Short mmCIF file of C-alpha atoms in Angstrom, two decimals:
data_model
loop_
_atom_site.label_atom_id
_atom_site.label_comp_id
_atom_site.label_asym_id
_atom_site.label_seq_id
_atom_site.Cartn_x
_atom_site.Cartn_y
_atom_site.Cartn_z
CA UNK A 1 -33.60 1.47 -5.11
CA UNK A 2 -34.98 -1.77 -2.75
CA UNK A 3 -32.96 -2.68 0.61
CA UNK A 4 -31.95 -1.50 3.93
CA UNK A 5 -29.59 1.38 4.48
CA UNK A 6 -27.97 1.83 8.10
CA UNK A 7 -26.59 5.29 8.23
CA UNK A 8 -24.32 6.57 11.43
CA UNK A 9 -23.67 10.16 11.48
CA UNK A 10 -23.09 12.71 14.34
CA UNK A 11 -24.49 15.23 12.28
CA UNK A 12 -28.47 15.30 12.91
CA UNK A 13 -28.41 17.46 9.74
CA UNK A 14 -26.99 14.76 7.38
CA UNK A 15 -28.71 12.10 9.10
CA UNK A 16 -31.67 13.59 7.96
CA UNK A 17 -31.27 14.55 4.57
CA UNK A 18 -29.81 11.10 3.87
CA UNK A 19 -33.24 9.68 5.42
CA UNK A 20 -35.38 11.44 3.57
CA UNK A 21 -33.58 10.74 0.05
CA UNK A 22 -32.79 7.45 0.60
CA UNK A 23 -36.96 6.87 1.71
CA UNK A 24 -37.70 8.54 -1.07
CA UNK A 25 -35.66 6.09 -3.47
CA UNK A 26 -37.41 3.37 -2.32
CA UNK A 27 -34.86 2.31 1.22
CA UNK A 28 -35.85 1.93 4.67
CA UNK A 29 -33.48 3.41 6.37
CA UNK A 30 -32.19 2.81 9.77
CA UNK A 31 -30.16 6.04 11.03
CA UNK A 32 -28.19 7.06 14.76
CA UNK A 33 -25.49 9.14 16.06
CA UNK A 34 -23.52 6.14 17.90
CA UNK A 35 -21.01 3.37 16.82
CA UNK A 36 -22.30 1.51 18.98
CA UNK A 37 -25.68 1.28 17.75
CA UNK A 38 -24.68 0.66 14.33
CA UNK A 39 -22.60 -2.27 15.11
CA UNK A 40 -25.43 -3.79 17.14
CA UNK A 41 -27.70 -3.28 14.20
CA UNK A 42 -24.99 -5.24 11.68
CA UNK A 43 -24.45 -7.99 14.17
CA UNK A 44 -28.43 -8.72 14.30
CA UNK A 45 -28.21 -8.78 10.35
CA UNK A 46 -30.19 -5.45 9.47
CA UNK A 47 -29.38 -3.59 6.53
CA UNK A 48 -28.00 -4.06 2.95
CA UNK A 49 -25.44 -1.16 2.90
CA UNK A 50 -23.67 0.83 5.31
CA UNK A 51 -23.02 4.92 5.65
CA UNK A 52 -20.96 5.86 7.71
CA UNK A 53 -18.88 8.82 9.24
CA UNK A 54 -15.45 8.75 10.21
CA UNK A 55 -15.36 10.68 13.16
CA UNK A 56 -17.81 9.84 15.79
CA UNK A 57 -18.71 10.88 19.63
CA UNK A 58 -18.08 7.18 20.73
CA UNK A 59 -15.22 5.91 18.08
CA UNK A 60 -13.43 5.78 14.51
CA UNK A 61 -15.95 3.92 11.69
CA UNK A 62 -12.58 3.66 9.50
CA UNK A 63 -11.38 1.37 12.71
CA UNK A 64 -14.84 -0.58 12.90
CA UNK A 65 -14.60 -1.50 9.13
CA UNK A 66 -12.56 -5.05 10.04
CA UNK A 67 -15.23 -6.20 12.71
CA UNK A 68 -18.25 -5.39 9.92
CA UNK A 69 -16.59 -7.67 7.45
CA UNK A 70 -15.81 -9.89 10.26
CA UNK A 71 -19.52 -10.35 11.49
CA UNK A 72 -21.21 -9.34 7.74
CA UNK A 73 -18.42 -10.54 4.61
CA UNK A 74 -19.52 -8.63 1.93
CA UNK A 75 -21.51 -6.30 3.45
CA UNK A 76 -20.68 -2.62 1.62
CA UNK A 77 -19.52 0.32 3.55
CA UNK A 78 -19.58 3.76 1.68
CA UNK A 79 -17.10 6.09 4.32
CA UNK A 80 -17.71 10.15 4.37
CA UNK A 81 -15.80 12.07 6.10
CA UNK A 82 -14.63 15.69 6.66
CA UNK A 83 -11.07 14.75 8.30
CA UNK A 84 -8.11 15.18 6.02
CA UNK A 85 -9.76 13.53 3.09
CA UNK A 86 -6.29 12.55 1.25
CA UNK A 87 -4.91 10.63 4.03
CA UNK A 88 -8.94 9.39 5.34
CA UNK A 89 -9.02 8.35 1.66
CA UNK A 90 -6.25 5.97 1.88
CA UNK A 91 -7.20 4.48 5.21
CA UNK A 92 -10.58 4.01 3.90
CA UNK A 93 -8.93 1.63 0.75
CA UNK A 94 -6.68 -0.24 3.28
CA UNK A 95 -9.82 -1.09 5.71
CA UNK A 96 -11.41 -2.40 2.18
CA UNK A 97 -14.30 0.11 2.12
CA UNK A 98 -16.57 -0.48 -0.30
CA UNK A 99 -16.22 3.62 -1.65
CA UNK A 100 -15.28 6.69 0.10
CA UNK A 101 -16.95 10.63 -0.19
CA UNK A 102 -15.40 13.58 1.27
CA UNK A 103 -17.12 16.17 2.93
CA UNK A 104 -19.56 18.25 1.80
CA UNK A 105 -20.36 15.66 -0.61
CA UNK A 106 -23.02 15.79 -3.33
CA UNK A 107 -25.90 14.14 -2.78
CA UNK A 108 -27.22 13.05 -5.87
CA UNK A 109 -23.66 11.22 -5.98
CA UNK A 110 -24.26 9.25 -2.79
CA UNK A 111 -27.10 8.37 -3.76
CA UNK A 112 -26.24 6.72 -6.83
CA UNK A 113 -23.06 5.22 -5.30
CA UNK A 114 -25.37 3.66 -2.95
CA UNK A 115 -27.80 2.08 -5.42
CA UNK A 116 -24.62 0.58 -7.33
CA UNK A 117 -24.05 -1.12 -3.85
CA UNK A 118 -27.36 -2.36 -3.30
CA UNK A 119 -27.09 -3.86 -6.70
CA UNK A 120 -24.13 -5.37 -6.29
CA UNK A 121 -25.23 -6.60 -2.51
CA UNK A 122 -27.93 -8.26 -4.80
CA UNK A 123 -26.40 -9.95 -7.16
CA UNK A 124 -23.42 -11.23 -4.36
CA UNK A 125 -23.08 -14.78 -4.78
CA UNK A 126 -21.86 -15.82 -1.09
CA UNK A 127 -20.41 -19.52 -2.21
CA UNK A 128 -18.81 -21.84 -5.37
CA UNK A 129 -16.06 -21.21 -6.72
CA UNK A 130 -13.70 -18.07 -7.32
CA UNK A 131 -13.75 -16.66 -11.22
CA UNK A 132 -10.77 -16.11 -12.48
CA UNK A 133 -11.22 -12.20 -11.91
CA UNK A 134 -11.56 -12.50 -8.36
CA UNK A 135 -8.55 -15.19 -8.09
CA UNK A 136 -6.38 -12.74 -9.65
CA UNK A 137 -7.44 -10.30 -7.09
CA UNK A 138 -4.78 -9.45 -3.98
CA UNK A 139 -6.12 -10.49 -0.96
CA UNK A 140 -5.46 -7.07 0.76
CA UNK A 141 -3.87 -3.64 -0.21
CA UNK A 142 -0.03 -4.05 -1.39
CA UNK A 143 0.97 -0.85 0.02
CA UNK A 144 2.50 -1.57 3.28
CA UNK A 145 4.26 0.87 5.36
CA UNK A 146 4.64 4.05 7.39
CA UNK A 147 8.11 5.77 6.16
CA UNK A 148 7.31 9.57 4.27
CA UNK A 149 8.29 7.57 1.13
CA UNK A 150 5.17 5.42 1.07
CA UNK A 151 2.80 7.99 2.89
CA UNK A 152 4.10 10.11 -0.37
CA UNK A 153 2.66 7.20 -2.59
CA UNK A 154 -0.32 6.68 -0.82
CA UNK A 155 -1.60 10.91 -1.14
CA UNK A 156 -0.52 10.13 -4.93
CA UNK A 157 -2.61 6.81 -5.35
CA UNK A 158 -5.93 8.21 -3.75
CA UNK A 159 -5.43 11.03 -5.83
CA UNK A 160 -5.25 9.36 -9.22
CA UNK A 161 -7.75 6.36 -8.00
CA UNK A 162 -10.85 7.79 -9.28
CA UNK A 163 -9.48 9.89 -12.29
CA UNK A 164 -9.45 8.86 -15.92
CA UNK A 165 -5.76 10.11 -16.31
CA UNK A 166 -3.14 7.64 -17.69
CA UNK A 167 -0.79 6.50 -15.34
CA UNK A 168 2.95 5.60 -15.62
CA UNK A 169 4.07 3.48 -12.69
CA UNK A 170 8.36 3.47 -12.44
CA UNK A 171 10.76 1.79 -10.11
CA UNK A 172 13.24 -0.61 -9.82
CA UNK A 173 12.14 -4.85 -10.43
CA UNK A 174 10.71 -6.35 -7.32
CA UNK A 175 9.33 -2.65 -5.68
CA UNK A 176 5.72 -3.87 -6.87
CA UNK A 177 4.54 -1.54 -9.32
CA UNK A 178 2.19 -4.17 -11.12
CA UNK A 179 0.62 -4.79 -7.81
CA UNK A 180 -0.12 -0.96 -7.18
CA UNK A 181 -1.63 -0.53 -10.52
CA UNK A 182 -4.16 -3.17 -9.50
CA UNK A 183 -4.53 -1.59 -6.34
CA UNK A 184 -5.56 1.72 -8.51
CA UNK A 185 -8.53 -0.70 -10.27
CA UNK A 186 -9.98 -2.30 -7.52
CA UNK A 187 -10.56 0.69 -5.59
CA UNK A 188 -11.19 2.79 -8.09
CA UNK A 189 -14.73 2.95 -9.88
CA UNK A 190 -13.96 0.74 -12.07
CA UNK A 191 -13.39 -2.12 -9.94
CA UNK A 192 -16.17 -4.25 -11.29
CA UNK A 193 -15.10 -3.99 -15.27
CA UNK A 194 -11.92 -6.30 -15.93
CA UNK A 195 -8.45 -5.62 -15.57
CA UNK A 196 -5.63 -6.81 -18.35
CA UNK A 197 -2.45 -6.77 -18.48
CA UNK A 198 -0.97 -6.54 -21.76
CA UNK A 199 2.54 -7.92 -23.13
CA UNK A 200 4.33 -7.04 -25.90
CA UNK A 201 3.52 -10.72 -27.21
CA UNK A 202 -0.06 -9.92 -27.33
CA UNK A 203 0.00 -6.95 -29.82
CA UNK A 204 2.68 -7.95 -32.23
CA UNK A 205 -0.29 -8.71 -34.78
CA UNK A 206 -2.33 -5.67 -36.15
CA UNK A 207 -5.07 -7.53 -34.65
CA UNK A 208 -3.67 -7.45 -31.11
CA UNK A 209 -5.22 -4.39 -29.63
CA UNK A 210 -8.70 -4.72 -30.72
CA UNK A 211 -8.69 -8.23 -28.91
CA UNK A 212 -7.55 -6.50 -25.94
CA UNK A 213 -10.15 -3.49 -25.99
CA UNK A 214 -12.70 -6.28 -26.58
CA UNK A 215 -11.71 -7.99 -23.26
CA UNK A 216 -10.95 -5.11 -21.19
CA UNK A 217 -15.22 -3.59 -21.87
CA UNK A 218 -14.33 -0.38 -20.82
CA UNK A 219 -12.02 -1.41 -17.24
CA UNK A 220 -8.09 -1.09 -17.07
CA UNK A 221 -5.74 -1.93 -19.29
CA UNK A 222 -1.49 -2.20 -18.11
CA UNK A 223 1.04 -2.02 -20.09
CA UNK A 224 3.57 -4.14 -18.79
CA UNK A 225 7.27 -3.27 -18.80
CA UNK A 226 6.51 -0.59 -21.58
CA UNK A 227 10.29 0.62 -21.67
CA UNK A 228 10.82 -2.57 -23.44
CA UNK A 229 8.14 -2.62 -26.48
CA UNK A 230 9.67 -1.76 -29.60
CA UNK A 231 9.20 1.14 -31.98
CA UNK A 232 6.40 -0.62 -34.07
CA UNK A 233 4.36 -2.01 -30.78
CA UNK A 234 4.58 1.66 -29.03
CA UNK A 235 2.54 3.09 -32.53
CA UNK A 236 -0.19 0.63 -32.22
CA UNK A 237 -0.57 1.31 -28.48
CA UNK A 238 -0.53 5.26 -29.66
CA UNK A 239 -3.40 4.28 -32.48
CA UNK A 240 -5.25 1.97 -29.58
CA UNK A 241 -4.98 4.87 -27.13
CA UNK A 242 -6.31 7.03 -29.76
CA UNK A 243 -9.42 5.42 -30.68
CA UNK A 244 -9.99 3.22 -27.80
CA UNK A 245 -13.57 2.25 -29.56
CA UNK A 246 -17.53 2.65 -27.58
CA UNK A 247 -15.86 1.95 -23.62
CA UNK A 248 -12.71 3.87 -23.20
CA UNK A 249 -10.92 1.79 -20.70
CA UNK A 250 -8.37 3.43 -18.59
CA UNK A 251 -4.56 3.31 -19.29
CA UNK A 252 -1.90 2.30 -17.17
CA UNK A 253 1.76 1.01 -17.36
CA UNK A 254 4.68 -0.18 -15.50
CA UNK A 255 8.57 0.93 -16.50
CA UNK A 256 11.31 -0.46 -14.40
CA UNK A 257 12.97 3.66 -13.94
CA UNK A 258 12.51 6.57 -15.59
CA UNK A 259 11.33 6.66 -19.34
CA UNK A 260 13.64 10.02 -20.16
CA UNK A 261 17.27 8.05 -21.69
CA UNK A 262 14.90 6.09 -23.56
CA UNK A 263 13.55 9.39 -25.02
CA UNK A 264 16.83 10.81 -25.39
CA UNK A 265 17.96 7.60 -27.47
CA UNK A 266 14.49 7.64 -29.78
CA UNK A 267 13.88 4.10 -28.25
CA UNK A 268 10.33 5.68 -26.66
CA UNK A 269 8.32 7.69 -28.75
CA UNK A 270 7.09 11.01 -27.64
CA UNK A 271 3.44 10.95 -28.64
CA UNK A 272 3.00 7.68 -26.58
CA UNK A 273 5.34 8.85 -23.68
CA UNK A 274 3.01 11.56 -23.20
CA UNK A 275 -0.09 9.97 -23.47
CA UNK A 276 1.00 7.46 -21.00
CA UNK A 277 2.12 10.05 -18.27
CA UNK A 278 -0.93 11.60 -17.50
CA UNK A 279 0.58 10.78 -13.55
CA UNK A 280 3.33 9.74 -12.76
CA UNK A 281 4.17 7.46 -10.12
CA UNK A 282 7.68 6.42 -8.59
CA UNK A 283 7.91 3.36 -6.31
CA UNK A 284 10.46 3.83 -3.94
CA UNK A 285 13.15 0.99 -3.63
CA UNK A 286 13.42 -0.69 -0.24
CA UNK A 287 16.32 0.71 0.39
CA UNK A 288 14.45 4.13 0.58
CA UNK A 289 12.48 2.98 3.01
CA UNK A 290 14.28 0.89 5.70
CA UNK A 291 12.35 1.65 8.17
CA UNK A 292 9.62 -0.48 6.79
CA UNK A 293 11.38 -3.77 6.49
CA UNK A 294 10.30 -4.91 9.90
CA UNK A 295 6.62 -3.90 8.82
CA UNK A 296 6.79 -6.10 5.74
CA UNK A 297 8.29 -8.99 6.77
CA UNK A 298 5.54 -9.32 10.03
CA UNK A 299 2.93 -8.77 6.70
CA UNK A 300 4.75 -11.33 4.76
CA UNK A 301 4.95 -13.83 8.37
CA UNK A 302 1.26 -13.36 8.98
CA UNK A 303 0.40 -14.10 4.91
CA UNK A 304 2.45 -17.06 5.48
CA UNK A 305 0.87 -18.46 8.59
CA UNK A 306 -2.79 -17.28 7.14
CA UNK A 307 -2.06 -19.96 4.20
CA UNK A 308 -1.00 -22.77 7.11
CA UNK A 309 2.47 -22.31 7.51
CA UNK A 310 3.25 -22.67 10.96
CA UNK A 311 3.86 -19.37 13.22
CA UNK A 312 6.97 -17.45 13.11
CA UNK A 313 8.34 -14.48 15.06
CA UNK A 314 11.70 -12.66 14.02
CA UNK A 315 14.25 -11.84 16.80
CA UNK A 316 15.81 -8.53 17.26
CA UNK A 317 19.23 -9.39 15.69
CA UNK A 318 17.25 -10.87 12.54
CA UNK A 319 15.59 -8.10 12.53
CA UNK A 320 18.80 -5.82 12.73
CA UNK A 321 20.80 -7.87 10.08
CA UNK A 322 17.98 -7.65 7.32
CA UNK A 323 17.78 -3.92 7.88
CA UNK A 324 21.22 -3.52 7.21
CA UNK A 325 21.14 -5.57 4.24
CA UNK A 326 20.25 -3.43 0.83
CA UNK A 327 17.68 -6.02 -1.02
CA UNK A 328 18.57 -5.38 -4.66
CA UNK A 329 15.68 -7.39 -5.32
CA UNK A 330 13.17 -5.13 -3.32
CA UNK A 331 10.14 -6.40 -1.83
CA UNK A 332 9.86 -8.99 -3.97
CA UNK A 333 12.97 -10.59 -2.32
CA UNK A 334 12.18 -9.51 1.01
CA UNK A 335 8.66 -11.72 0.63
CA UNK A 336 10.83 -14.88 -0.87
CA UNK A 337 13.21 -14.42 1.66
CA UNK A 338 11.06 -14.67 4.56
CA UNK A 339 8.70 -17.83 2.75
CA UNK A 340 12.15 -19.35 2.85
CA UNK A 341 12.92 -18.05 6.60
CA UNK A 342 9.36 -19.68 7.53
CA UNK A 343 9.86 -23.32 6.18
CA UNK A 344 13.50 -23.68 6.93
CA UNK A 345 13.64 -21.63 10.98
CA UNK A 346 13.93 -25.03 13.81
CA UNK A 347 12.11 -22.75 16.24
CA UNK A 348 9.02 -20.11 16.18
CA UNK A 349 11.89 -17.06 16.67
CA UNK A 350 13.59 -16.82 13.62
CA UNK A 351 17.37 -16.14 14.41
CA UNK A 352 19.84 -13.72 12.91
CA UNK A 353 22.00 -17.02 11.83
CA UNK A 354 19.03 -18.56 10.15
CA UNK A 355 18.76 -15.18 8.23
CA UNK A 356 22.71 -15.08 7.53
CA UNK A 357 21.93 -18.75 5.84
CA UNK A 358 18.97 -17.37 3.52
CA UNK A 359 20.80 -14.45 2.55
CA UNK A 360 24.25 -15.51 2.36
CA UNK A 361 24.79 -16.22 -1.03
CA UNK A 362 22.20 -13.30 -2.11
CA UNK A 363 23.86 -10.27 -4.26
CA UNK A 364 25.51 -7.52 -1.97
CA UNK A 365 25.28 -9.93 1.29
CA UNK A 366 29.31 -9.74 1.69
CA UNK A 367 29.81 -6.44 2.90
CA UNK A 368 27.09 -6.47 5.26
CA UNK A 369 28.95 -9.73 6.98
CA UNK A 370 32.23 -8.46 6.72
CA UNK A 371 32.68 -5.32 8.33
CA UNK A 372 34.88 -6.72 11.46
CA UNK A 373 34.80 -5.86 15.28
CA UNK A 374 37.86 -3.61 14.91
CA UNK A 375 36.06 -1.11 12.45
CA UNK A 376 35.21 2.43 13.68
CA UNK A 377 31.81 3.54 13.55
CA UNK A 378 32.76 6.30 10.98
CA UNK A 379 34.22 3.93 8.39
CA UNK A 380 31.47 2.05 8.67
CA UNK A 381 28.93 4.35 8.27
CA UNK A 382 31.33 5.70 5.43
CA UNK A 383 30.89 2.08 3.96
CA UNK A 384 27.20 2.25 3.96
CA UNK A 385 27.04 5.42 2.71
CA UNK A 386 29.36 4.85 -0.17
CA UNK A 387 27.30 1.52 -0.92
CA UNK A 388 24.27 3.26 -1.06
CA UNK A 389 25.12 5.95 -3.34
CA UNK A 390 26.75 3.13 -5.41
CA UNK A 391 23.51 1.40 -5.38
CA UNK A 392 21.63 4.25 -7.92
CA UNK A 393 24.70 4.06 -10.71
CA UNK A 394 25.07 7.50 -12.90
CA UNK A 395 21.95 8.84 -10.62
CA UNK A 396 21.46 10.52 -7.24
CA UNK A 397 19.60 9.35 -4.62
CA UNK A 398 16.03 10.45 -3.99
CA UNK A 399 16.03 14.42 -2.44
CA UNK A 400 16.16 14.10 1.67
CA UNK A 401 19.17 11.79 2.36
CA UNK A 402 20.06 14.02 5.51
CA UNK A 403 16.89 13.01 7.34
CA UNK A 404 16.39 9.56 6.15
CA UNK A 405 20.36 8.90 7.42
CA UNK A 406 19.88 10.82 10.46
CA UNK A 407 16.87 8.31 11.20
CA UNK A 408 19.00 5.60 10.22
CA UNK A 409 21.30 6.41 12.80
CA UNK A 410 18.76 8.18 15.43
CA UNK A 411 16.30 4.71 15.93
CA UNK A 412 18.94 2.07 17.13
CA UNK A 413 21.15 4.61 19.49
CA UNK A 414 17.47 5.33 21.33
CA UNK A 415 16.78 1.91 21.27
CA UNK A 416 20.01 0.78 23.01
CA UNK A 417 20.34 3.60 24.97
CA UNK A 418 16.41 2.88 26.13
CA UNK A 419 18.02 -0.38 27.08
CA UNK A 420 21.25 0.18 28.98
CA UNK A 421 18.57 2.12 31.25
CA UNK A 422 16.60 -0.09 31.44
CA UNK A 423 13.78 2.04 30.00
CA UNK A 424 14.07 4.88 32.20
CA UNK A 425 13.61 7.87 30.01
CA UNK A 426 15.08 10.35 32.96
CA UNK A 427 18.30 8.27 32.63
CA UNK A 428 18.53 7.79 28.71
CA UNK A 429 18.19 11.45 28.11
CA UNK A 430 20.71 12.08 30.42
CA UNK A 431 23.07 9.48 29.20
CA UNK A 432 22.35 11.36 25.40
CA UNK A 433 22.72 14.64 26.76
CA UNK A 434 19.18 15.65 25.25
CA UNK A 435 16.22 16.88 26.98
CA UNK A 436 13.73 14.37 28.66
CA UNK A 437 10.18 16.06 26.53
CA UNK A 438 13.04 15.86 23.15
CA UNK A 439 13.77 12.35 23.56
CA UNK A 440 9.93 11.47 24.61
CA UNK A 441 9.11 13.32 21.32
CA UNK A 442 11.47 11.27 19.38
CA UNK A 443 10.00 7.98 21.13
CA UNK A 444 6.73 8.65 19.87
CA UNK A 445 7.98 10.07 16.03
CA UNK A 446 10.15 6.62 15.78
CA UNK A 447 7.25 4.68 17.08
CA UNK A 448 9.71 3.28 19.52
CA UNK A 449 8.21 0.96 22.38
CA UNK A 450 9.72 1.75 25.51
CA UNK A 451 9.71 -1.58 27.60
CA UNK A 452 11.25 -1.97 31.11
CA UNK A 453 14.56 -4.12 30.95
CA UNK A 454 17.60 -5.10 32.67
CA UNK A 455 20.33 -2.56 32.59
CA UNK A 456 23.36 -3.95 30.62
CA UNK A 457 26.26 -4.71 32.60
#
């Protein structure tokens, strides 16, 4: 190995061991203890490749990962960390670390993860134009959100990322499942070997899949929409699968539901059904996940206003009518929606009637509308409810519908309640009839912010 390796770890121990094998390789090697130090290092332009520790006596490194790629684009960052790898995993893909090791790690590992960074640092070029690789590439980690739904996904995803397992990606159109599956390849080991996505178009000649294994050298291929290949498609993807050639790429595809009717009717065969389910991920629907629509849509405002669009802000009662709405067309039509809400809004708030005009002629927008002043809170609730269940056909809803509803409900009544106080927390809990540290607890578990206001007349 040839370059410069800054390495920040608390751990005198590590820092070390890491010194003496990376010298050994052939690195100098600049090593501390502080955050602080290694940040000062980056900004003066030392080093080739990054190691860093999560955890450290004067910060987070997973938090200093945006100012490194601010100051040094392209610069690699290889994370280890001992704190609750599954979760530090995931945070390390959404900060766009270069790779991630869990404590203890193995050495001989590092090391070569680190000389596939060097060699990529080398052969970096930092201008001209995009290939088409890299233009297909999302500009940041599609998996936005914070509801148990999505942190559920996220465990599943770092789990699977640097396996070799097949994986079968289901949910409803619009959730995002081809986006996740390229979230799986490019921060997965694989992320430098091509990704294809494959139609049903593409293999209907016996040639078909040896073209594809030829273009995919050993990387990721998808299957797109595989509920919907037909009988004679799914036994050349079973024969392709079988003897994938001298680079076995890995295997992925995308189902809009579950594969197990199709089973039942001998539309899916078995042998590929089982090949392709080596995991198994479900996308939650947005409607699962409420609580995340305000989330997106500021993601989808600040992608807007990152491509020039001017600045937009949603106001509380936008905010209020698009979580009550159901979006049948997921997060697909959430993002549409709001490109829409940016170019047509007269003002940087975005109003609740400026939403009512995107969304009024959209599927399902009448009862949200129509419920009328006169309405008791239990019939519409009842309404919602009934809509909801409505909303998955012959099938229940996912398992934990008492504490996703009780949320539902929980979040605005603090809210207003927080209000009519006028943010006095002595007051509101009084007013709920709950105890002051139970409704500070819930404050902090809804991620509520408690701002002083007017009391409501």
């Amino acid at each position: 190995m040839d370059g410069t390796v800054l390495v920040a770890d608390d751990d005198r121990t590590i820092r070390t061991v890491l010194t003496q094998a990376l010298t050994r390789a052939g690195c100098k090697v600049h090593a501390t203890s502080s955050l602080t130090t290694l940040m000062r290092w980056v900004g003066e332009g030392k080093g080739d490749v990054v190691i860093s520790d999560v955890m450290m006596p004067d910060g987070n490194g997973l938090e200093m990962l945006p100012k490194i790629a601010e100051d040094r684009p392209g610069l690699p960052v290889i994370v280890i960390s001992a704190q609750n790898t599954i979760m530090t995993a995931i945070q390390a893909a959404e900060a766009e670390a270069y790779d991630y090791l869990p404590k203890p790690f193995d050495l001989p590992d590092l090391m070569k993860r680190t000389a596939k960074a060097l060699e990529q640092r080398r052969r970096a070029v930092p201008t001209g134009p995009a290939s088409e690789e890299e233009k297909e590439r999302p500009d940041d980690l599609p998996l936005v959100g914070r509801t148990p739904a999505m942190q559920a996904l996220y465990r599943l995803v770092a789990k699977v990322m640097n396996t070799d397992l097949p994986v079968l990606i289901a949910g409803e159109s619009g959730t995002g499942k081809s986006l996740i599956a390229r979230a799986i390849h490019d921060f997965s080991d694989r992320r430098t070997l091509p990704f294809v996505t494959v139609t049903a178009t593409e293999l209907q000649d016996i040639e078909g899949p040896a073209r594809v294994l030829a273009r995919v050298k050993g990387g990721t291929v998808l299957f797109d929409e595989i509920g919907d290949v037909d009988a004679e498609i799914q036994a050349r993807i079973v024969r392709m699968m079988d003897n994938p050639g001298e680079h076995t790429p890995r295997f992925m595809a995308t189902s809009q539901g579950g594969l197990s009717d199709a089973l039942d009717n001998g539309e899916m065969r078995q042998d590929l059904y089982y090949r392709l389910s080596g995991a198994t991920i479900q996308v939650p629907s947005l409607r699962e996940r409420v609580e995340d629509i305000p989330l997106l849509a500021e993601h989808f405002l600040q992608r807007a206003e990152r491509d020039g669009a001017p600045s937009r802000t949603l106001s509380d009662e936008a905010l209020e009518l698009m979580r009550a709405y159901s979006w049948p067309g997921n997060v697909r039509q959430l993002e549409n929606a709001v490109r829409r809400l940016v170019l047509t809004s007269r003002a940087e708030e975005i109003t609740r009637s400026e939403v009512e005009s995107v969304l009024g002629n959209q599927p399902d927008m009448e009862p949200v509308l129509g419920g009328g002043d006169s309405e008791k809170l239990s019939a519409s609730v009842a309404r919602h409810l009934r809509r909801y269940f409505d909303l998955h056909g012959n099938m229940l809803p996912p398992p934990g519908l008492y504490a996703r509803i009780l949320r539902e409900v929980e979040l605005p009544l603090i809210e207003i309640a927080l209000e009519a106080t006028g943010g006095n927390q002595a007051k509101c809990a009084d007013l709920l009839g709950i105890n002051r540290n139970t409704l500070r607890k819930k404050i902090n578990d809804l991620d509520i912010r408690v701002t002083r206001r007017r009391k409501l007349m």
